[in-house]
Amino acid sequence: MALSSPGTGPETGATSTGTAGPATPTGATGASTPGPAAPAGATGKGVPGPAVPGSPTAPRPTRGLLPLLFTGNTAMYALYIGVPGMLLALQIEAIDPAGKVANFGLVSGISAIFATVFNPVAGALSDRSGRRNPWILAGGLLALPVMLLLGSVHTILLVTIAWCLGQAVMNVYQAALTSVVPDRVPLAARGKASAAVGLGFPVGSTVGALLGAAFSEHYRTGYLVFGAIVAATAVLFTACAREERMPPKAALPVKAQIAAFGGALKDHDFRWAFIGRALLVLGYFAVAGFQLYILKDHTDLPAGLSAEEAVAILMPVNSVAMVVSTVLGGWLSDRLDRRKLFVGASAALAALALLVPAFSASWTAMLVFSVVNGLGFGCYMAVDTALVTMVLPRAEDAARDMGVLNVANAGPQIVAPFVASLIVSLSGGYTALFLVAAVLSVLGALAVRPIRSVR
């Protein structure tokens, strides 16, 4: 799983050195390999070239593209939240109740390899093909049989294998979907596109939690529902979203491809944006991934309220707070032309929220945590989405570099339950988990300070 980072504010572009400034006629510059300027429209040192996808001079995007992006991301996050956050946790608990924490961490940790590898690789493959839609369609359609397989297995080993396949196909879908905005949306419209994509997370999280709770006693059917939603969305998106084929890229030797993936992290600002995102996401999902178990084993729930019902209450509360802060934070950061201030402050607010359930096991504490954490994380993702796209090193390698950046999303989101299981097992409870997550959020807030090219 990976939180996507597709949009940027209308006032900035990215250069080959990662320096943000007033948008050039091309909107973005840079080159992944030395040589003469290619028709892709970007040259080194900020020299304008022919129009490129996403530049101010590019053709207008498909009518209805933003609702399609919202729908595509909503379906993706519904699966990402509903499957591991509810159905997978219940399935693992049903197989081995005593070892549920360790087994859940093991399954999540192993599947992290697939999520981490497939996102940038799929992005690079779609770059080479010059197409996004076929990859979106393939990943979305394959989600259905993989979810069918996941619901039909009965051992931890087979659950691990099936969920690894699920991570693989969903990251193929996500890598291509993430690249649609820099490909097809002009700079002047990317703020709106960023909001459309960003709102997919809280809405998708709510849908995922509600569906997960609805199918908590029939998780095999629940898996099929999530797979069908993603598949249907992929068909809808590719049928309705016009795509102009980009010039395909020549194949590179394996060593050159590996070097290219690592090369993006050599850029100073991109590297710090990567580190900050990874830390914040790890802290957030270390707790979010274990929410069901936290409610069962840590929180004093009111009489008559089950843990599954509590999840269905907390997620919409969290999502409403997230929507408010996403819209408000994005608007204010655009108006004030300040990104780092909002990113740092919202990450610090998320850390403060984590201290509430650390020192109180009450149901009220979890409600307060959900609201404050939603406000902090929503603002963070909205503004950091703009920030990270301003420091992308290479415009013509957008999908590949977005895939590298999404390693900071996908890896921590899937590794988080593995890390959390170690903390819970070693400490014997969830208080230490909240405290560690708070520290990670503070470190994520501090990581944006070294970024030089964005205010």
PDB file of N, CA, C and O in Angstrom, residues 278-347:
ATOM      1  N   ALA A 278       8.367   8.768   5.278  1.00  0.00           N
ATOM      2  CA  ALA A 278       8.503   7.399   5.789  1.00  0.00           C
ATOM      3  C   ALA A 278       8.295   7.350   7.303  1.00  0.00           C
ATOM      4  O   ALA A 278       7.605   6.460   7.822  1.00  0.00           O
ATOM      5  N   LEU A 279       8.873   8.302   8.019  1.00  0.00           N
ATOM      6  CA  LEU A 279       8.747   8.309   9.478  1.00  0.00           C
ATOM      7  C   LEU A 279       7.309   8.551   9.922  1.00  0.00           C
ATOM      8  O   LEU A 279       6.786   7.852  10.800  1.00  0.00           O
ATOM      9  N   LEU A 280       6.672   9.548   9.307  1.00  0.00           N
ATOM     10  CA  LEU A 280       5.295   9.872   9.699  1.00  0.00           C
ATOM     11  C   LEU A 280       4.346   8.730   9.388  1.00  0.00           C
ATOM     12  O   LEU A 280       3.503   8.347  10.208  1.00  0.00           O
ATOM     13  N   VAL A 281       4.480   8.145   8.196  1.00  0.00           N
ATOM     14  CA  VAL A 281       3.593   7.054   7.784  1.00  0.00           C
ATOM     15  C   VAL A 281       3.814   5.824   8.662  1.00  0.00           C
ATOM     16  O   VAL A 281       2.857   5.129   9.031  1.00  0.00           O
ATOM     17  N   LEU A 282       5.075   5.548   9.009  1.00  0.00           N
ATOM     18  CA  LEU A 282       5.352   4.406   9.881  1.00  0.00           C
ATOM     19  C   LEU A 282       4.670   4.588  11.232  1.00  0.00           C
ATOM     20  O   LEU A 282       4.039   3.652  11.754  1.00  0.00           O
ATOM     21  N   GLY A 283       4.784   5.785  11.816  1.00  0.00           N
ATOM     22  CA  GLY A 283       4.136   6.029  13.099  1.00  0.00           C
ATOM     23  C   GLY A 283       2.629   5.923  13.026  1.00  0.00           C
ATOM     24  O   GLY A 283       1.986   5.353  13.914  1.00  0.00           O
ATOM     25  N   TYR A 284       2.050   6.466  11.943  1.00  0.00           N
ATOM     26  CA  TYR A 284       0.588   6.449  11.801  1.00  0.00           C
ATOM     27  C   TYR A 284       0.059   5.026  11.659  1.00  0.00           C
ATOM     28  O   TYR A 284      -0.882   4.626  12.358  1.00  0.00           O
ATOM     29  N   PHE A 285       0.665   4.246  10.765  1.00  0.00           N
ATOM     30  CA  PHE A 285       0.113   2.928  10.471  1.00  0.00           C
ATOM     31  C   PHE A 285       0.540   1.850  11.461  1.00  0.00           C
ATOM     32  O   PHE A 285      -0.050   0.777  11.491  1.00  0.00           O
ATOM     33  N   ALA A 286       1.568   2.139  12.283  1.00  0.00           N
ATOM     34  CA  ALA A 286       1.889   1.203  13.363  1.00  0.00           C
ATOM     35  C   ALA A 286       0.705   1.078  14.313  1.00  0.00           C
ATOM     36  O   ALA A 286       0.420   0.001  14.844  1.00  0.00           O
ATOM     37  N   VAL A 287      -0.004   2.195  14.502  1.00  0.00           N
ATOM     38  CA  VAL A 287      -1.193   2.194  15.355  1.00  0.00           C
ATOM     39  C   VAL A 287      -2.442   1.824  14.558  1.00  0.00           C
ATOM     40  O   VAL A 287      -3.243   0.990  14.983  1.00  0.00           O
ATOM     41  N   ALA A 288      -2.605   2.439  13.373  1.00  0.00           N
ATOM     42  CA  ALA A 288      -3.821   2.199  12.585  1.00  0.00           C
ATOM     43  C   ALA A 288      -3.958   0.732  12.196  1.00  0.00           C
ATOM     44  O   ALA A 288      -5.064   0.187  12.189  1.00  0.00           O
ATOM     45  N   GLY A 289      -2.846   0.081  11.881  1.00  0.00           N
ATOM     46  CA  GLY A 289      -2.912  -1.320  11.472  1.00  0.00           C
ATOM     47  C   GLY A 289      -3.350  -2.243  12.594  1.00  0.00           C
ATOM     48  O   GLY A 289      -3.895  -3.314  12.346  1.00  0.00           O
ATOM     49  N   PHE A 290      -3.114  -1.828  13.830  1.00  0.00           N
ATOM     50  CA  PHE A 290      -3.473  -2.660  14.980  1.00  0.00           C
ATOM     51  C   PHE A 290      -4.733  -2.158  15.683  1.00  0.00           C
ATOM     52  O   PHE A 290      -5.001  -2.527  16.825  1.00  0.00           O
ATOM     53  N   GLN A 291      -5.490  -1.302  15.009  1.00  0.00           N
ATOM     54  CA  GLN A 291      -6.629  -0.675  15.668  1.00  0.00           C
ATOM     55  C   GLN A 291      -7.627  -1.686  16.210  1.00  0.00           C
ATOM     56  O   GLN A 291      -8.138  -1.533  17.330  1.00  0.00           O
ATOM     57  N   LEU A 292      -7.905  -2.725  15.446  1.00  0.00           N
ATOM     58  CA  LEU A 292      -8.869  -3.726  15.905  1.00  0.00           C
ATOM     59  C   LEU A 292      -8.378  -4.417  17.173  1.00  0.00           C
ATOM     60  O   LEU A 292      -9.131  -4.574  18.142  1.00  0.00           O
ATOM     61  N   TYR A 293      -7.101  -4.812  17.182  1.00  0.00           N
ATOM     62  CA  TYR A 293      -6.551  -5.474  18.357  1.00  0.00           C
ATOM     63  C   TYR A 293      -6.443  -4.512  19.536  1.00  0.00           C
ATOM     64  O   TYR A 293      -6.621  -4.904  20.693  1.00  0.00           O
ATOM     65  N   ILE A 294      -6.147  -3.237  19.274  1.00  0.00           N
ATOM     66  CA  ILE A 294      -6.082  -2.228  20.336  1.00  0.00           C
ATOM     67  C   ILE A 294      -7.444  -2.095  21.014  1.00  0.00           C
ATOM     68  O   ILE A 294      -7.551  -2.042  22.243  1.00  0.00           O
ATOM     69  N   LEU A 295      -8.497  -2.048  20.212  1.00  0.00           N
ATOM     70  CA  LEU A 295      -9.842  -1.915  20.766  1.00  0.00           C
ATOM     71  C   LEU A 295     -10.258  -3.166  21.528  1.00  0.00           C
ATOM     72  O   LEU A 295     -11.016  -3.089  22.504  1.00  0.00           O
ATOM     73  N   LYS A 296      -9.767  -4.319  21.095  1.00  0.00           N
ATOM     74  CA  LYS A 296     -10.113  -5.562  21.788  1.00  0.00           C
ATOM     75  C   LYS A 296      -9.341  -5.743  23.087  1.00  0.00           C
ATOM     76  O   LYS A 296      -9.896  -6.215  24.090  1.00  0.00           O
ATOM     77  N   ASP A 297      -8.049  -5.377  23.073  1.00  0.00           N
ATOM     78  CA  ASP A 297      -7.165  -5.750  24.173  1.00  0.00           C
ATOM     79  C   ASP A 297      -6.674  -4.582  25.026  1.00  0.00           C
ATOM     80  O   ASP A 297      -6.072  -4.803  26.083  1.00  0.00           O
ATOM     81  N   HIS A 298      -6.913  -3.330  24.598  1.00  0.00           N
ATOM     82  CA  HIS A 298      -6.376  -2.174  25.333  1.00  0.00           C
ATOM     83  C   HIS A 298      -7.463  -1.217  25.809  1.00  0.00           C
ATOM     84  O   HIS A 298      -7.382  -0.697  26.932  1.00  0.00           O
ATOM     85  N   THR A 299      -8.470  -1.002  24.979  1.00  0.00           N
ATOM     86  CA  THR A 299      -9.473   0.026  25.259  1.00  0.00           C
ATOM     87  C   THR A 299     -10.634  -0.525  26.085  1.00  0.00           C
ATOM     88  O   THR A 299     -11.104  -1.642  25.850  1.00  0.00           O
ATOM     89  N   ASP A 300     -11.085   0.255  27.050  1.00  0.00           N
ATOM     90  CA  ASP A 300     -12.271  -0.106  27.841  1.00  0.00           C
ATOM     91  C   ASP A 300     -13.511   0.372  27.083  1.00  0.00           C
ATOM     92  O   ASP A 300     -13.939   1.531  27.214  1.00  0.00           O
ATOM     93  N   LEU A 301     -14.098  -0.511  26.309  1.00  0.00           N
ATOM     94  CA  LEU A 301     -15.255  -0.153  25.487  1.00  0.00           C
ATOM     95  C   LEU A 301     -16.534  -0.139  26.320  1.00  0.00           C
ATOM     96  O   LEU A 301     -16.661  -0.905  27.285  1.00  0.00           O
ATOM     97  N   PRO A 302     -17.482   0.706  25.964  1.00  0.00           N
ATOM     98  CA  PRO A 302     -18.774   0.696  26.668  1.00  0.00           C
ATOM     99  C   PRO A 302     -19.456  -0.655  26.530  1.00  0.00           C
ATOM    100  O   PRO A 302     -19.242  -1.375  25.540  1.00  0.00           O
ATOM    101  N   ALA A 303     -20.297  -0.986  27.487  1.00  0.00           N
ATOM    102  CA  ALA A 303     -21.016  -2.261  27.447  1.00  0.00           C
ATOM    103  C   ALA A 303     -21.871  -2.351  26.186  1.00  0.00           C
ATOM    104  O   ALA A 303     -22.567  -1.395  25.828  1.00  0.00           O
ATOM    105  N   GLY A 304     -21.776  -3.497  25.519  1.00  0.00           N
ATOM    106  CA  GLY A 304     -22.580  -3.721  24.327  1.00  0.00           C
ATOM    107  C   GLY A 304     -21.931  -3.268  23.036  1.00  0.00           C
ATOM    108  O   GLY A 304     -22.484  -3.514  21.954  1.00  0.00           O
ATOM    109  N   LEU A 305     -20.769  -2.619  23.112  1.00  0.00           N
ATOM    110  CA  LEU A 305     -20.082  -2.151  21.906  1.00  0.00           C
ATOM    111  C   LEU A 305     -18.926  -3.094  21.596  1.00  0.00           C
ATOM    112  O   LEU A 305     -17.978  -3.216  22.381  1.00  0.00           O
ATOM    113  N   SER A 306     -18.995  -3.759  20.448  1.00  0.00           N
ATOM    114  CA  SER A 306     -17.922  -4.677  20.057  1.00  0.00           C
ATOM    115  C   SER A 306     -16.781  -3.895  19.435  1.00  0.00           C
ATOM    116  O   SER A 306     -16.936  -2.742  19.012  1.00  0.00           O
ATOM    117  N   ALA A 307     -15.625  -4.536  19.347  1.00  0.00           N
ATOM    118  CA  ALA A 307     -14.456  -3.892  18.735  1.00  0.00           C
ATOM    119  C   ALA A 307     -14.713  -3.577  17.271  1.00  0.00           C
ATOM    120  O   ALA A 307     -14.300  -2.522  16.768  1.00  0.00           O
ATOM    121  N   GLU A 308     -15.397  -4.496  16.565  1.00  0.00           N
ATOM    122  CA  GLU A 308     -15.693  -4.264  15.149  1.00  0.00           C
ATOM    123  C   GLU A 308     -16.616  -3.056  14.974  1.00  0.00           C
ATOM    124  O   GLU A 308     -16.429  -2.235  14.068  1.00  0.00           O
ATOM    125  N   GLU A 309     -17.600  -2.933  15.857  1.00  0.00           N
ATOM    126  CA  GLU A 309     -18.502  -1.773  15.807  1.00  0.00           C
ATOM    127  C   GLU A 309     -17.771  -0.488  16.164  1.00  0.00           C
ATOM    128  O   GLU A 309     -18.036   0.583  15.612  1.00  0.00           O
ATOM    129  N   ALA A 310     -16.818  -0.592  17.087  1.00  0.00           N
ATOM    130  CA  ALA A 310     -16.036   0.586  17.478  1.00  0.00           C
ATOM    131  C   ALA A 310     -15.192   1.092  16.303  1.00  0.00           C
ATOM    132  O   ALA A 310     -15.066   2.306  16.094  1.00  0.00           O
ATOM    133  N   VAL A 311     -14.608   0.169  15.528  1.00  0.00           N
ATOM    134  CA  VAL A 311     -13.849   0.569  14.341  1.00  0.00           C
ATOM    135  C   VAL A 311     -14.749   1.321  13.375  1.00  0.00           C
ATOM    136  O   VAL A 311     -14.357   2.349  12.794  1.00  0.00           O
ATOM    137  N   ALA A 312     -15.965   0.817  13.195  1.00  0.00           N
ATOM    138  CA  ALA A 312     -16.916   1.447  12.270  1.00  0.00           C
ATOM    139  C   ALA A 312     -17.346   2.836  12.750  1.00  0.00           C
ATOM    140  O   ALA A 312     -17.814   3.648  11.949  1.00  0.00           O
ATOM    141  N   ILE A 313     -17.171   3.127  14.036  1.00  0.00           N
ATOM    142  CA  ILE A 313     -17.468   4.462  14.556  1.00  0.00           C
ATOM    143  C   ILE A 313     -16.247   5.372  14.430  1.00  0.00           C
ATOM    144  O   ILE A 313     -16.336   6.515  13.981  1.00  0.00           O
ATOM    145  N   LEU A 314     -15.096   4.850  14.820  1.00  0.00           N
ATOM    146  CA  LEU A 314     -13.882   5.667  14.858  1.00  0.00           C
ATOM    147  C   LEU A 314     -13.425   6.101  13.468  1.00  0.00           C
ATOM    148  O   LEU A 314     -12.974   7.241  13.295  1.00  0.00           O
ATOM    149  N   MET A 315     -13.537   5.223  12.489  1.00  0.00           N
ATOM    150  CA  MET A 315     -13.008   5.558  11.172  1.00  0.00           C
ATOM    151  C   MET A 315     -13.751   6.730  10.518  1.00  0.00           C
ATOM    152  O   MET A 315     -13.111   7.646   9.992  1.00  0.00           O
ATOM    153  N   PRO A 316     -15.086   6.760  10.533  1.00  0.00           N
ATOM    154  CA  PRO A 316     -15.754   7.951   9.992  1.00  0.00           C
ATOM    155  C   PRO A 316     -15.427   9.230  10.764  1.00  0.00           C
ATOM    156  O   PRO A 316     -15.287  10.295  10.164  1.00  0.00           O
ATOM    157  N   VAL A 317     -15.320   9.132  12.099  1.00  0.00           N
ATOM    158  CA  VAL A 317     -14.948  10.302  12.894  1.00  0.00           C
ATOM    159  C   VAL A 317     -13.574  10.813  12.455  1.00  0.00           C
ATOM    160  O   VAL A 317     -13.357  12.011  12.230  1.00  0.00           O
ATOM    161  N   ASN A 318     -12.626   9.894  12.336  1.00  0.00           N
ATOM    162  CA  ASN A 318     -11.280  10.237  11.890  1.00  0.00           C
ATOM    163  C   ASN A 318     -11.293  10.824  10.487  1.00  0.00           C
ATOM    164  O   ASN A 318     -10.587  11.792  10.189  1.00  0.00           O
ATOM    165  N   SER A 319     -12.123  10.262   9.629  1.00  0.00           N
ATOM    166  CA  SER A 319     -12.159  10.694   8.234  1.00  0.00           C
ATOM    167  C   SER A 319     -12.754  12.085   8.074  1.00  0.00           C
ATOM    168  O   SER A 319     -12.281  12.880   7.259  1.00  0.00           O
ATOM    169  N   VAL A 320     -13.793  12.389   8.852  1.00  0.00           N
ATOM    170  CA  VAL A 320     -14.382  13.731   8.783  1.00  0.00           C
ATOM    171  C   VAL A 320     -13.349  14.773   9.194  1.00  0.00           C
ATOM    172  O   VAL A 320     -13.178  15.820   8.538  1.00  0.00           O
ATOM    173  N   ALA A 321     -12.635  14.504  10.292  1.00  0.00           N
ATOM    174  CA  ALA A 321     -11.577  15.422  10.736  1.00  0.00           C
ATOM    175  C   ALA A 321     -10.494  15.552   9.669  1.00  0.00           C
ATOM    176  O   ALA A 321      -9.975  16.642   9.411  1.00  0.00           O
ATOM    177  N   MET A 322     -10.188  14.447   9.015  1.00  0.00           N
ATOM    178  CA  MET A 322      -9.159  14.450   7.987  1.00  0.00           C
ATOM    179  C   MET A 322      -9.584  15.263   6.768  1.00  0.00           C
ATOM    180  O   MET A 322      -8.783  16.000   6.182  1.00  0.00           O
ATOM    181  N   VAL A 323     -10.844  15.133   6.377  1.00  0.00           N
ATOM    182  CA  VAL A 323     -11.354  15.897   5.228  1.00  0.00           C
ATOM    183  C   VAL A 323     -11.263  17.392   5.522  1.00  0.00           C
ATOM    184  O   VAL A 323     -10.813  18.183   4.680  1.00  0.00           O
ATOM    185  N   VAL A 324     -11.689  17.793   6.725  1.00  0.00           N
ATOM    186  CA  VAL A 324     -11.654  19.211   7.099  1.00  0.00           C
ATOM    187  C   VAL A 324     -10.229  19.750   7.030  1.00  0.00           C
ATOM    188  O   VAL A 324      -9.959  20.797   6.432  1.00  0.00           O
ATOM    189  N   SER A 325      -9.289  19.031   7.638  1.00  0.00           N
ATOM    190  CA  SER A 325      -7.911  19.527   7.675  1.00  0.00           C
ATOM    191  C   SER A 325      -7.231  19.411   6.320  1.00  0.00           C
ATOM    192  O   SER A 325      -6.344  20.208   6.003  1.00  0.00           O
ATOM    193  N   THR A 326      -7.627  18.434   5.504  1.00  0.00           N
ATOM    194  CA  THR A 326      -7.061  18.308   4.160  1.00  0.00           C
ATOM    195  C   THR A 326      -7.403  19.539   3.329  1.00  0.00           C
ATOM    196  O   THR A 326      -6.530  20.146   2.697  1.00  0.00           O
ATOM    197  N   VAL A 327      -8.679  19.897   3.325  1.00  0.00           N
ATOM    198  CA  VAL A 327      -9.123  21.046   2.532  1.00  0.00           C
ATOM    199  C   VAL A 327      -8.558  22.348   3.092  1.00  0.00           C
ATOM    200  O   VAL A 327      -7.989  23.171   2.359  1.00  0.00           O
ATOM    201  N   LEU A 328      -8.678  22.531   4.417  1.00  0.00           N
ATOM    202  CA  LEU A 328      -8.229  23.780   5.035  1.00  0.00           C
ATOM    203  C   LEU A 328      -6.712  23.920   4.967  1.00  0.00           C
ATOM    204  O   LEU A 328      -6.196  24.999   4.638  1.00  0.00           O
ATOM    205  N   GLY A 329      -5.995  22.830   5.266  1.00  0.00           N
ATOM    206  CA  GLY A 329      -4.541  22.892   5.241  1.00  0.00           C
ATOM    207  C   GLY A 329      -4.003  23.157   3.847  1.00  0.00           C
ATOM    208  O   GLY A 329      -3.083  23.965   3.662  1.00  0.00           O
ATOM    209  N   GLY A 330      -4.564  22.481   2.847  1.00  0.00           N
ATOM    210  CA  GLY A 330      -4.125  22.719   1.477  1.00  0.00           C
ATOM    211  C   GLY A 330      -4.385  24.137   1.024  1.00  0.00           C
ATOM    212  O   GLY A 330      -3.533  24.773   0.388  1.00  0.00           O
ATOM    213  N   TRP A 331      -5.562  24.667   1.373  1.00  0.00           N
ATOM    214  CA  TRP A 331      -5.916  26.033   0.965  1.00  0.00           C
ATOM    215  C   TRP A 331      -5.019  27.056   1.638  1.00  0.00           C
ATOM    216  O   TRP A 331      -4.508  27.981   0.991  1.00  0.00           O
ATOM    217  N   LEU A 332      -4.789  26.898   2.954  1.00  0.00           N
ATOM    218  CA  LEU A 332      -3.962  27.854   3.673  1.00  0.00           C
ATOM    219  C   LEU A 332      -2.507  27.812   3.207  1.00  0.00           C
ATOM    220  O   LEU A 332      -1.851  28.850   3.084  1.00  0.00           O
ATOM    221  N   SER A 333      -1.995  26.615   2.944  1.00  0.00           N
ATOM    222  CA  SER A 333      -0.600  26.519   2.507  1.00  0.00           C
ATOM    223  C   SER A 333      -0.414  27.151   1.132  1.00  0.00           C
ATOM    224  O   SER A 333       0.640  27.730   0.843  1.00  0.00           O
ATOM    225  N   ASP A 334      -1.430  27.043   0.270  1.00  0.00           N
ATOM    226  CA  ASP A 334      -1.373  27.723  -1.022  1.00  0.00           C
ATOM    227  C   ASP A 334      -1.426  29.237  -0.832  1.00  0.00           C
ATOM    228  O   ASP A 334      -0.670  29.989  -1.446  1.00  0.00           O
ATOM    229  N   ARG A 335      -2.337  29.670   0.024  1.00  0.00           N
ATOM    230  CA  ARG A 335      -2.545  31.107   0.202  1.00  0.00           C
ATOM    231  C   ARG A 335      -1.324  31.776   0.831  1.00  0.00           C
ATOM    232  O   ARG A 335      -0.946  32.894   0.453  1.00  0.00           O
ATOM    233  N   LEU A 336      -0.694  31.094   1.786  1.00  0.00           N
ATOM    234  CA  LEU A 336       0.468  31.656   2.466  1.00  0.00           C
ATOM    235  C   LEU A 336       1.779  31.281   1.789  1.00  0.00           C
ATOM    236  O   LEU A 336       2.835  31.791   2.175  1.00  0.00           O
ATOM    237  N   ASP A 337       1.698  30.391   0.808  1.00  0.00           N
ATOM    238  CA  ASP A 337       2.890  29.905   0.117  1.00  0.00           C
ATOM    239  C   ASP A 337       3.907  29.343   1.108  1.00  0.00           C
ATOM    240  O   ASP A 337       5.099  29.591   1.032  1.00  0.00           O
ATOM    241  N   ARG A 338       3.399  28.565   2.059  1.00  0.00           N
ATOM    242  CA  ARG A 338       4.258  27.922   3.052  1.00  0.00           C
ATOM    243  C   ARG A 338       3.888  26.446   3.106  1.00  0.00           C
ATOM    244  O   ARG A 338       2.723  26.104   3.317  1.00  0.00           O
ATOM    245  N   ARG A 339       4.875  25.587   2.936  1.00  0.00           N
ATOM    246  CA  ARG A 339       4.634  24.144   2.995  1.00  0.00           C
ATOM    247  C   ARG A 339       5.248  23.538   4.256  1.00  0.00           C
ATOM    248  O   ARG A 339       4.596  22.791   4.986  1.00  0.00           O
ATOM    249  N   LYS A 340       6.523  23.851   4.511  1.00  0.00           N
ATOM    250  CA  LYS A 340       7.245  23.222   5.615  1.00  0.00           C
ATOM    251  C   LYS A 340       6.592  23.522   6.960  1.00  0.00           C
ATOM    252  O   LYS A 340       6.532  22.646   7.835  1.00  0.00           O
ATOM    253  N   LEU A 341       6.092  24.732   7.132  1.00  0.00           N
ATOM    254  CA  LEU A 341       5.441  25.097   8.387  1.00  0.00           C
ATOM    255  C   LEU A 341       4.242  24.197   8.659  1.00  0.00           C
ATOM    256  O   LEU A 341       4.073  23.662   9.762  1.00  0.00           O
ATOM    257  N   PHE A 342       3.405  24.003   7.651  1.00  0.00           N
ATOM    258  CA  PHE A 342       2.199  23.196   7.820  1.00  0.00           C
ATOM    259  C   PHE A 342       2.536  21.713   7.980  1.00  0.00           C
ATOM    260  O   PHE A 342       1.899  21.005   8.762  1.00  0.00           O
ATOM    261  N   VAL A 343       3.529  21.254   7.224  1.00  0.00           N
ATOM    262  CA  VAL A 343       3.933  19.849   7.329  1.00  0.00           C
ATOM    263  C   VAL A 343       4.463  19.565   8.729  1.00  0.00           C
ATOM    264  O   VAL A 343       4.083  18.579   9.382  1.00  0.00           O
ATOM    265  N   GLY A 344       5.349  20.425   9.225  1.00  0.00           N
ATOM    266  CA  GLY A 344       5.918  20.211  10.545  1.00  0.00           C
ATOM    267  C   GLY A 344       4.891  20.305  11.653  1.00  0.00           C
ATOM    268  O   GLY A 344       4.852  19.467  12.567  1.00  0.00           O
ATOM    269  N   ALA A 345       4.022  21.313  11.587  1.00  0.00           N
ATOM    270  CA  ALA A 345       3.021  21.502  12.630  1.00  0.00           C
ATOM    271  C   ALA A 345       2.007  20.362  12.661  1.00  0.00           C
ATOM    272  O   ALA A 345       1.606  19.892  13.732  1.00  0.00           O
ATOM    273  N   SER A 346       1.595  19.893  11.484  1.00  0.00           N
ATOM    274  CA  SER A 346       0.600  18.810  11.450  1.00  0.00           C
ATOM    275  C   SER A 346       1.193  17.492  11.932  1.00  0.00           C
ATOM    276  O   SER A 346       0.510  16.704  12.602  1.00  0.00           O
ATOM    277  N   ALA A 347       2.473  17.243  11.626  1.00  0.00           N
ATOM    278  CA  ALA A 347       3.117  16.031  12.130  1.00  0.00           C
ATOM    279  C   ALA A 347       3.245  16.090  13.649  1.00  0.00           C
ATOM    280  O   ALA A 347       3.061  15.076  14.345  1.00  0.00           O
TER     281      ALA A 347
END
